[in-house]
Tab-separated table of C-alpha atoms in Angstrom:
chain	number	residue	atom	x	y	z
A	126	MET	CA	8.399	-6.051	16.013
A	127	GLU	CA	6.137	-3.903	13.867
A	128	THR	CA	2.820	-5.221	12.656
A	129	ASN	CA	1.751	-4.449	9.111
A	130	ILE	CA	-1.958	-3.793	9.671
A	131	LEU	CA	-2.895	-0.677	7.743
A	132	GLU	CA	-5.191	1.844	9.432
A	133	TYR	CA	-8.265	2.782	7.410
A	134	ASP	CA	-6.759	6.069	6.147
A	135	ASP	CA	-3.604	4.229	5.047
A	136	TYR	CA	-5.744	1.543	3.446
A	137	LYS	CA	-7.610	4.220	1.453
A	138	ARG	CA	-4.371	5.962	0.488
A	139	LYS	CA	-3.061	2.736	-0.978
A	140	TYR	CA	-6.380	2.264	-2.784
A	141	TYR	CA	-6.313	5.858	-4.099
A	142	ALA	CA	-2.699	5.590	-5.284
A	143	THR	CA	-3.574	2.532	-7.393
A	144	TRP	CA	-6.465	4.290	-9.105
A	145	GLN	CA	-4.568	7.557	-9.528
A	146	LYS	CA	-1.913	5.727	-11.513
A	147	LYS	CA	-4.504	3.982	-13.691
A	148	MET	CA	-6.534	7.133	-14.359
A	149	LEU	CA	-3.394	9.143	-15.141
A	150	HIS	CA	-2.630	6.629	-17.899
A	151	VAL	CA	-6.214	7.037	-19.139
A	152	CYS	CA	-5.775	10.836	-19.225
A	153	TRP	CA	-2.597	10.620	-21.284
A	154	ALA	CA	-4.158	8.073	-23.631
A	155	ALA	CA	-7.288	10.215	-24.051
A	156	SER	CA	-5.366	13.442	-24.709
A	157	GLY	CA	-3.041	11.676	-27.172
A	158	THR	CA	-5.964	10.094	-29.010
A	159	LEU	CA	-7.725	13.458	-29.144
A	160	LEU	CA	-4.669	15.124	-30.685
A	161	LEU	CA	-4.298	12.310	-33.233
A	162	VAL	CA	-7.942	12.557	-34.284
A	163	GLU	CA	-7.707	16.341	-34.534
A	164	LEU	CA	-4.668	16.071	-36.821
A	165	MET	CA	-6.411	13.457	-38.971
A	166	LEU	CA	-9.321	15.853	-39.478
A	167	ILE	CA	-7.107	18.368	-41.299
A	168	PRO	CA	-6.799	16.207	-44.470
A	169	VAL	CA	-10.544	15.678	-44.259
A	170	TYR	CA	-10.971	19.449	-44.308
A	171	ILE	CA	-8.650	19.785	-47.292
A	172	PHE	CA	-10.325	17.073	-49.401
A	173	VAL	CA	-13.870	17.787	-48.283
A	174	GLY	CA	-13.467	21.493	-47.749
A	175	ASN	CA	-16.827	22.435	-49.199
A	176	THR	CA	-18.616	20.887	-46.205
A	177	ILE	CA	-16.885	23.139	-43.645
A	178	LYS	CA	-17.826	26.785	-43.450
A	179	GLN	CA	-14.571	28.071	-41.947
A	180	PRO	CA	-11.189	29.175	-43.306
A	181	LEU	CA	-8.507	26.525	-42.869
A	182	LEU	CA	-6.489	28.621	-40.385
A	183	MET	CA	-9.531	29.300	-38.211
A	184	TYR	CA	-10.506	25.645	-38.361
A	185	CYS	CA	-7.016	24.525	-37.245
A	186	LEU	CA	-6.968	27.004	-34.388
A	187	GLN	CA	-10.455	26.143	-33.163
A	188	ARG	CA	-10.460	22.380	-33.739
A	189	VAL	CA	-6.777	21.424	-33.318
A	190	VAL	CA	-4.485	23.940	-31.607
A	191	LEU	CA	-6.762	25.278	-28.860
A	192	PRO	CA	-8.315	21.983	-27.693
A	193	SER	CA	-4.952	20.165	-27.843
A	194	CYS	CA	-3.217	22.872	-25.831
A	195	ILE	CA	-5.941	22.767	-23.198
A	196	SER	CA	-5.970	18.968	-22.852
A	197	LEU	CA	-2.171	18.514	-22.916
A	198	THR	CA	-1.619	21.347	-20.431
A	199	SER	CA	-4.222	19.840	-18.146
A	200	VAL	CA	-2.746	16.332	-18.192
A	201	THR	CA	0.815	17.678	-17.732
A	202	LEU	CA	-0.186	19.683	-14.661
A	203	CYS	CA	-2.074	16.673	-13.335
A	204	THR	CA	1.009	14.471	-13.736
A	205	VAL	CA	3.141	16.950	-11.788
A	206	ILE	CA	0.569	17.094	-8.973
A	207	VAL	CA	0.118	13.316	-8.734
A	208	ARG	CA	3.860	12.648	-8.628
A	209	LYS	CA	4.570	15.333	-6.031
A	210	GLN	CA	5.054	13.718	-2.605
A	211	SER	CA	3.978	16.793	-0.625
A	212	VAL	CA	0.505	16.935	-2.205
A	213	SER	CA	-2.271	15.222	-0.233
A	214	GLN	CA	-4.063	12.191	-1.654
A	215	ARG	CA	-7.354	14.093	-1.736
A	216	ARG	CA	-5.895	16.875	-3.887
A	217	LYS	CA	-4.426	14.266	-6.191
A	218	ASN	CA	-7.890	12.713	-6.509
A	219	TYR	CA	-9.308	16.119	-7.441
A	220	ALA	CA	-6.514	16.702	-9.955
A	221	ILE	CA	-7.157	13.374	-11.706
A	222	ASN	CA	-10.923	13.900	-11.927
A	223	PHE	CA	-10.764	17.503	-13.123
A	224	CYS	CA	-8.074	16.591	-15.653
A	225	LEU	CA	-10.350	13.958	-17.139
A	226	LEU	CA	-13.257	16.378	-16.981
A	227	THR	CA	-11.187	18.959	-18.899
A	228	ILE	CA	-10.327	16.454	-21.650
A	229	THR	CA	-13.925	15.275	-22.072
A	230	GLY	CA	-15.118	18.889	-21.816
A	231	VAL	CA	-12.798	19.855	-24.682
A	232	VAL	CA	-14.414	17.184	-26.856
A	233	SER	CA	-17.892	18.345	-25.836
A	234	LEU	CA	-17.158	22.023	-26.544
A	235	PHE	CA	-14.898	21.884	-29.584
A	236	HIS	CA	-15.883	18.651	-31.326
A	237	ASN	CA	-19.635	18.439	-30.932
A	238	TYR	CA	-20.206	17.276	-34.512
A	239	TYR	CA	-22.441	14.556	-33.117
A	240	GLN	CA	-24.901	15.019	-30.278
A	241	ILE	CA	-23.444	12.035	-28.378
A	242	PHE	CA	-20.242	14.024	-27.794
A	243	LEU	CA	-22.259	16.518	-25.736
A	244	MET	CA	-22.740	13.858	-23.070
A	245	LEU	CA	-19.127	12.647	-22.908
A	246	PRO	CA	-18.277	14.590	-19.690
A	247	MET	CA	-20.976	12.595	-17.869
A	248	PHE	CA	-18.532	9.679	-17.928
A	249	VAL	CA	-16.396	11.508	-15.352
A	250	ILE	CA	-19.241	11.367	-12.821
A	251	PHE	CA	-18.768	7.597	-12.676
A	252	VAL	CA	-14.977	7.977	-12.455
A	253	SER	CA	-15.397	10.193	-9.375
A	254	VAL	CA	-17.284	7.351	-7.682
A	255	ILE	CA	-14.052	5.330	-7.606
A	256	PHE	CA	-12.495	7.793	-5.140
A	257	LEU	CA	-15.266	7.430	-2.527
A	258	ASP	CA	-15.556	11.181	-1.892
A	259	VAL	CA	-19.072	12.649	-1.775
A	260	ALA	CA	-17.787	16.249	-1.971
A	261	LEU	CA	-15.729	15.410	-5.066
A	262	PHE	CA	-18.712	13.625	-6.602
A	263	ASN	CA	-20.962	16.679	-6.067
A	264	LYS	CA	-18.400	19.126	-7.485
A	265	ILE	CA	-17.782	16.986	-10.553
A	266	SER	CA	-21.545	16.684	-11.087
A	267	PHE	CA	-21.928	20.473	-10.891
A	268	PHE	CA	-19.163	21.168	-13.413
A	269	VAL	CA	-20.426	18.448	-15.745
A	270	PHE	CA	-23.818	20.170	-15.710
A	271	CYS	CA	-22.174	23.551	-16.462
A	272	ILE	CA	-20.171	22.071	-19.369
A	273	LEU	CA	-23.325	20.441	-20.689
A	274	VAL	CA	-25.178	23.785	-20.680
A	275	VAL	CA	-22.326	25.625	-22.459
A	276	SER	CA	-21.879	22.794	-24.976
A	277	LEU	CA	-25.590	22.782	-25.791
A	278	ILE	CA	-25.524	26.552	-26.369
A	279	THR	CA	-22.465	26.440	-28.672
A	280	TRP	CA	-23.836	23.397	-30.481
A	281	GLY	CA	-27.213	25.078	-30.951
A	282	LEU	CA	-25.620	28.262	-32.302
A	283	PHE	CA	-23.095	26.734	-34.704
A	284	GLU	CA	-24.220	23.228	-35.642
A	285	THR	CA	-28.022	23.245	-36.001
A	286	ASN	CA	-28.816	26.120	-38.371
A	287	GLY	CA	-31.312	27.417	-35.824
A	288	ASN	CA	-33.472	24.260	-35.778
A	289	LEU	CA	-35.397	24.930	-32.538
A	290	SER	CA	-37.112	21.557	-32.374
A	291	LEU	CA	-33.758	19.785	-32.672
A	292	ILE	CA	-32.194	22.061	-30.079
A	293	SER	CA	-35.013	21.697	-27.555
A	294	GLY	CA	-35.308	17.935	-28.056
A	295	THR	CA	-31.571	17.429	-27.599
A	296	ALA	CA	-31.476	19.707	-24.541
A	297	VAL	CA	-34.370	17.912	-22.810
A	298	SER	CA	-32.940	14.454	-23.513
A	299	SER	CA	-29.429	15.528	-22.425
A	300	PHE	CA	-30.636	16.926	-19.097
A	301	LEU	CA	-32.803	13.874	-18.512
A	302	ILE	CA	-29.862	11.528	-19.176
A	303	PHE	CA	-27.658	13.655	-16.889
A	304	PHE	CA	-30.015	13.427	-13.921
A	305	ILE	CA	-30.662	9.709	-14.448
A	306	LEU	CA	-26.924	8.918	-14.678
A	307	ARG	CA	-26.113	11.102	-11.672
A	308	SER	CA	-28.786	9.393	-9.568
A	309	PHE	CA	-27.494	5.968	-10.569
A	310	ALA	CA	-23.877	7.017	-9.889
A	311	LYS	CA	-24.913	8.242	-6.419
A	312	LEU	CA	-26.343	4.796	-5.648
A	313	VAL	CA	-23.137	3.183	-6.900
A	314	LEU	CA	-21.068	5.550	-4.710
A	315	THR	CA	-23.033	4.555	-1.611
A	316	PHE	CA	-22.635	0.871	-2.453
A	317	VAL	CA	-18.893	1.182	-3.133
A	318	GLN	CA	-18.355	3.050	0.157
A	319	HIS	CA	-20.106	0.289	2.114
A	320	GLN	CA	-18.250	-2.392	0.161
A	321	THR	CA	-14.878	-0.734	0.804
A	322	GLU	CA	-15.571	-0.445	4.533
A	323	TYR	CA	-16.632	-4.090	4.601
A	324	SER	CA	-13.511	-5.159	2.664
A	325	TYR	CA	-11.293	-3.218	5.047
A	326	GLY	CA	-13.023	-4.824	8.023
A	327	ARG	CA	-12.360	-8.293	6.594
A	328	TYR	CA	-8.775	-7.322	5.767
A	329	ARG	CA	-8.196	-6.102	9.324
A	330	GLU	CA	-9.704	-9.254	10.835
A	331	ARG	CA	-7.436	-11.450	8.698
A	332	SER	CA	-4.398	-9.278	9.478
A	333	GLU	CA	-5.047	-9.353	13.221
A	334	THR	CA	-5.506	-13.121	13.121
A	335	LEU	CA	-2.275	-13.536	11.158
A	336	THR	CA	-0.452	-11.174	13.518
A	337	ALA	CA	-1.674	-13.150	16.536
A	338	ILE	CA	-0.187	-16.271	14.958
A	339	ARG	CA	3.065	-14.706	13.793
A	340	VAL	CA	3.838	-12.110	16.523
A	341	ASP	CA	4.017	-12.726	20.268
A	342	SER	CA	1.800	-10.215	22.089
A	343	LEU	CA	4.012	-9.970	25.193
A	344	THR	CA	7.447	-9.393	23.663
A	345	ASN	CA	6.332	-8.220	20.203
A	346	LEU	CA	8.758	-10.720	18.669
A	347	TYR	CA	7.971	-13.304	16.022
A	348	THR	CA	6.477	-16.578	17.266
A	349	ARG	CA	7.653	-20.154	16.942
A	350	THR	CA	5.330	-20.608	13.943
A	351	THR	CA	7.158	-17.832	12.101
A	352	PHE	CA	10.516	-19.217	13.225
A	353	ASN	CA	9.775	-22.609	11.662
A	354	GLU	CA	8.795	-20.934	8.375
A	355	MET	CA	11.830	-18.646	8.258
A	356	LEU	CA	14.227	-21.408	9.274
A	357	SER	CA	13.090	-23.512	6.309
A	358	ASP	CA	13.242	-20.505	3.976
A	359	ASN	CA	16.749	-19.562	5.061
A	360	ILE	CA	18.002	-23.127	4.700
A	361	GLY	CA	16.544	-23.204	1.183
A	362	ALA	CA	18.263	-19.894	0.368
A	363	ASN	CA	21.534	-21.167	1.854
A	364	LYS	CA	21.524	-24.126	-0.538
A	365	GLU	CA	21.419	-21.738	-3.500
A	366	VAL	CA	23.861	-18.989	-2.473
A	367	SER	CA	25.898	-20.643	0.334
A	368	ASN	CA	25.650	-17.681	2.721
A	369	PRO	CA	26.626	-18.384	6.345
A	370	LEU	CA	23.576	-19.291	8.446
A	371	ILE	CA	23.864	-19.300	12.233
A	372	LEU	CA	21.228	-20.041	14.871
A	373	MET	CA	21.449	-18.686	18.403
A	374	LEU	CA	19.184	-20.024	21.162
A	375	ALA	CA	19.062	-17.986	24.389
A	376	LYS	CA	17.237	-19.139	27.503
A	377	ILE	CA	16.615	-17.261	30.750
A	378	ASP	CA	17.961	-19.349	33.617
A	379	ASP	CA	15.679	-20.483	36.465
A	380	MET	CA	12.607	-18.799	34.998
A	381	ARG	CA	10.217	-21.254	36.624
A	382	ASN	CA	11.637	-20.385	40.040
A	383	ALA	CA	11.378	-16.649	39.291
A	384	ASN	CA	7.679	-17.037	38.448
A	385	ALA	CA	7.081	-19.004	41.650
A	386	VAL	CA	8.859	-16.483	43.870
A	387	TYR	CA	7.914	-13.155	42.246
A	388	GLY	CA	4.717	-14.018	40.391
A	389	LYS	CA	3.748	-14.388	36.756
A	390	GLU	CA	3.284	-10.656	36.183
A	391	ASN	CA	6.815	-9.879	37.320
A	392	GLY	CA	7.974	-12.862	35.296
A	393	ASN	CA	6.483	-11.192	32.220
A	394	ASP	CA	8.527	-8.067	33.004
A	395	ILE	CA	11.675	-10.221	33.011
A	396	LEU	CA	10.741	-11.649	29.591
A	397	LYS	CA	10.049	-8.205	28.133
A	398	SER	CA	13.293	-6.799	29.502
A	399	PHE	CA	15.275	-9.723	28.100
A	400	SER	CA	13.641	-9.366	24.674
A	401	GLU	CA	14.629	-5.676	24.533
A	402	LEU	CA	18.216	-6.473	25.508
A	403	LEU	CA	18.247	-9.217	22.867
A	404	LYS	CA	17.152	-6.778	20.151
A	405	TYR	CA	19.931	-4.397	21.182
A	406	ALA	CA	22.606	-7.083	21.466
A	407	VAL	CA	22.043	-8.517	17.990
A	408	ASN	CA	22.175	-5.112	16.277
A	409	ASP	CA	18.491	-4.854	15.340
A	410	ASN	CA	18.481	-8.153	13.493
A	411	ARG	CA	14.830	-8.608	12.480
A	412	ASN	CA	14.989	-12.421	12.635
A	413	ILE	CA	14.333	-12.611	16.386
A	414	PHE	CA	11.791	-15.057	17.785
A	415	ARG	CA	10.226	-16.077	21.061
A	416	TYR	CA	10.694	-19.792	20.525
A	417	SER	CA	8.975	-20.937	23.706
A	418	GLY	CA	8.183	-19.601	27.194
A	419	ASN	CA	11.637	-18.336	28.217
A	420	THR	CA	13.618	-19.437	25.155
A	421	PHE	CA	14.451	-17.066	22.324
A	422	ALA	CA	15.935	-17.714	18.894
A	423	VAL	CA	17.886	-15.518	16.483
A	424	LEU	CA	18.779	-16.390	12.891
A	425	PHE	CA	21.882	-14.762	11.457
A	426	THR	CA	22.860	-14.545	7.798
A	427	ASN	CA	26.224	-13.176	6.596
A	428	GLN	CA	27.642	-13.077	10.143
A	429	SER	CA	30.728	-14.867	11.356
A	430	LEU	CA	30.598	-17.344	14.228
A	431	ASP	CA	32.914	-15.108	16.292
A	432	ALA	CA	30.688	-12.062	15.739
A	433	VAL	CA	27.604	-13.961	16.906
A	434	LYS	CA	29.528	-15.273	19.924
A	435	ASP	CA	30.491	-11.684	20.863
A	436	MET	CA	26.846	-10.619	20.601
A	437	ALA	CA	25.835	-13.503	22.870
A	438	HIS	CA	28.396	-12.463	25.519
A	439	ILE	CA	27.109	-8.879	25.383
A	440	LEU	CA	23.571	-10.180	25.882
A	441	CYS	CA	24.515	-12.330	28.888
A	442	SER	CA	26.549	-9.539	30.510
A	443	SER	CA	23.857	-6.924	29.997
A	444	PHE	CA	21.104	-9.178	31.333
A	445	SER	CA	23.013	-10.310	34.417
A	446	ALA	CA	23.768	-6.643	35.220
A	447	THR	CA	20.064	-5.711	35.040
A	448	HIS	CA	18.363	-5.464	38.442
A	449	PHE	CA	14.606	-5.624	38.869
A	450	THR	CA	12.526	-4.251	41.743
A	451	PHE	CA	9.996	-6.812	42.977
A	452	SER	CA	8.303	-6.349	46.362
A	453	GLY	CA	11.199	-4.450	47.841
A	454	GLU	CA	13.806	-6.838	46.468
A	455	THR	CA	16.226	-6.137	43.599
A	456	PRO	CA	17.000	-9.518	42.050
A	457	SER	CA	18.996	-10.100	38.883
A	458	PHE	CA	18.903	-13.047	36.530
A	459	THR	CA	21.126	-14.788	34.020
A	460	ALA	CA	20.757	-16.408	30.620
A	461	SER	CA	22.459	-19.255	28.785
A	462	VAL	CA	23.162	-19.271	25.060
A	463	GLY	CA	23.784	-22.027	22.540
A	464	ILE	CA	25.057	-21.323	19.019
A	465	ALA	CA	25.100	-23.579	15.963
A	466	ARG	CA	26.191	-23.092	12.380
A	467	TYR	CA	24.370	-24.646	9.442
A	468	PHE	CA	26.345	-26.765	7.034
A	469	SER	CA	25.341	-28.394	3.768
A	470	GLY	CA	23.184	-31.473	4.085
A	471	MET	CA	21.615	-30.560	7.416
A	472	SER	CA	17.851	-30.669	7.754
A	473	ALA	CA	16.031	-27.927	9.699
A	474	ALA	CA	15.440	-30.384	12.573
A	475	GLU	CA	19.137	-31.337	12.709
A	476	PHE	CA	20.223	-27.693	12.649
A	477	LEU	CA	17.832	-26.823	15.479
A	478	ASP	CA	18.848	-29.896	17.470
A	479	ASP	CA	22.504	-28.915	17.207
A	480	ALA	CA	21.708	-25.470	18.658
A	481	LYS	CA	19.647	-27.065	21.459
A	482	LYS	CA	22.568	-29.334	22.402
A	483	ALA	CA	24.826	-26.288	22.668
A	484	LEU	CA	22.222	-24.542	24.857
A	485	HIS	CA	21.889	-27.549	27.163
A	486	LYS	CA	25.684	-27.698	27.472
A	487	ALA	CA	25.771	-23.987	28.407
A	488	LYS	CA	23.264	-24.591	31.193
A	489	ALA	CA	25.091	-27.740	32.358
A	490	GLN	CA	28.349	-25.762	32.663
A	491	GLY	CA	26.884	-23.502	35.342
A	492	LYS	CA	24.520	-21.269	33.358
A	493	ASN	CA	25.161	-17.623	32.360
A	494	ASN	CA	27.296	-19.171	29.656
A	495	VAL	CA	27.778	-19.124	25.877
A	496	VAL	CA	28.552	-22.389	24.093
A	497	ILE	CA	29.156	-23.070	20.408
A	498	SER	CA	28.191	-26.562	19.285
A	499	PRO	CA	31.250	-28.849	18.771
A	500	LEU	CA	30.068	-29.604	15.246
A	501	SER	CA	30.023	-25.895	14.363
A	502	GLU	CA	33.496	-25.287	15.832
A	503	SER	CA	34.918	-28.161	13.821
A	504	ILE	CA	33.827	-26.746	10.439
């Protein structure tokens, strides 16, 4: 029975996949908004043309066509990379961050009408923190700084009319804000890394505790606690859709004597061997449980009574033909099986009791036997 505790790398992959999906939506929304705003600026140019010192064609190419092509190409490539199964999670993280950096960089370079737009790429530094990768954080910070330098140069050349005091003041304040934000983002990154590791630790503790309750450590089958839950669930489902529900109880015969003669450790080998044969006999049915010490339970849905009976005979034959080697001896053992079918109106306790009666009858008839409860045969 597999446990569902994620290793730390798997835990992070699941975390990354969630954020990749969210940030991809942000990229598409940002690029679409940018295109819409760029198109809306064309009527502004036409009606307030005297405020823009460019021909209309040049304006459209520089402010609409070129930036839109860059941003849409970037987000399209990013979408292909993120959806491709063969690409590693880390590369997907890089693709998302550099896509967003490209979109914000386009605004900073091509739409720096206002000085605040020069600092827009700094937002991506904080986005990179989400992905808990110091190398990614440092690379994004470097490229944000480069975009800031280029944007300041183009803004100073084309938007300020050579006002040196404005240029120098804006440059100093921009660099100061960059370094302050980067330092703060670095602190946040460290905190988020520690918090994620702590959260994973708590998650693993809870998962291991739950697994200990739900999965038997010796046989790796579900425990009696899980059986009680699933029995109630299946009875509830049966009331709604009327699917056949059959319970098989299998018990190793004379297990107490085997433990006394061959020892508890060898007794555990008998239990493990029987559990493996049980898994094989019931065709990999996942609803297999170690009900108690040497008693096992299997819940069947959509199986006929005859099919379950055949599986039980296969189990008994296979187990009785298995020989163990204990202290020079090669003993074999047998098992008894009781089978009951659920019918409308039964409680979980009544259903289980019916299967137990069949099991007791199988043992009373000489063991190594399969018995279907009289009530089930009469339906």
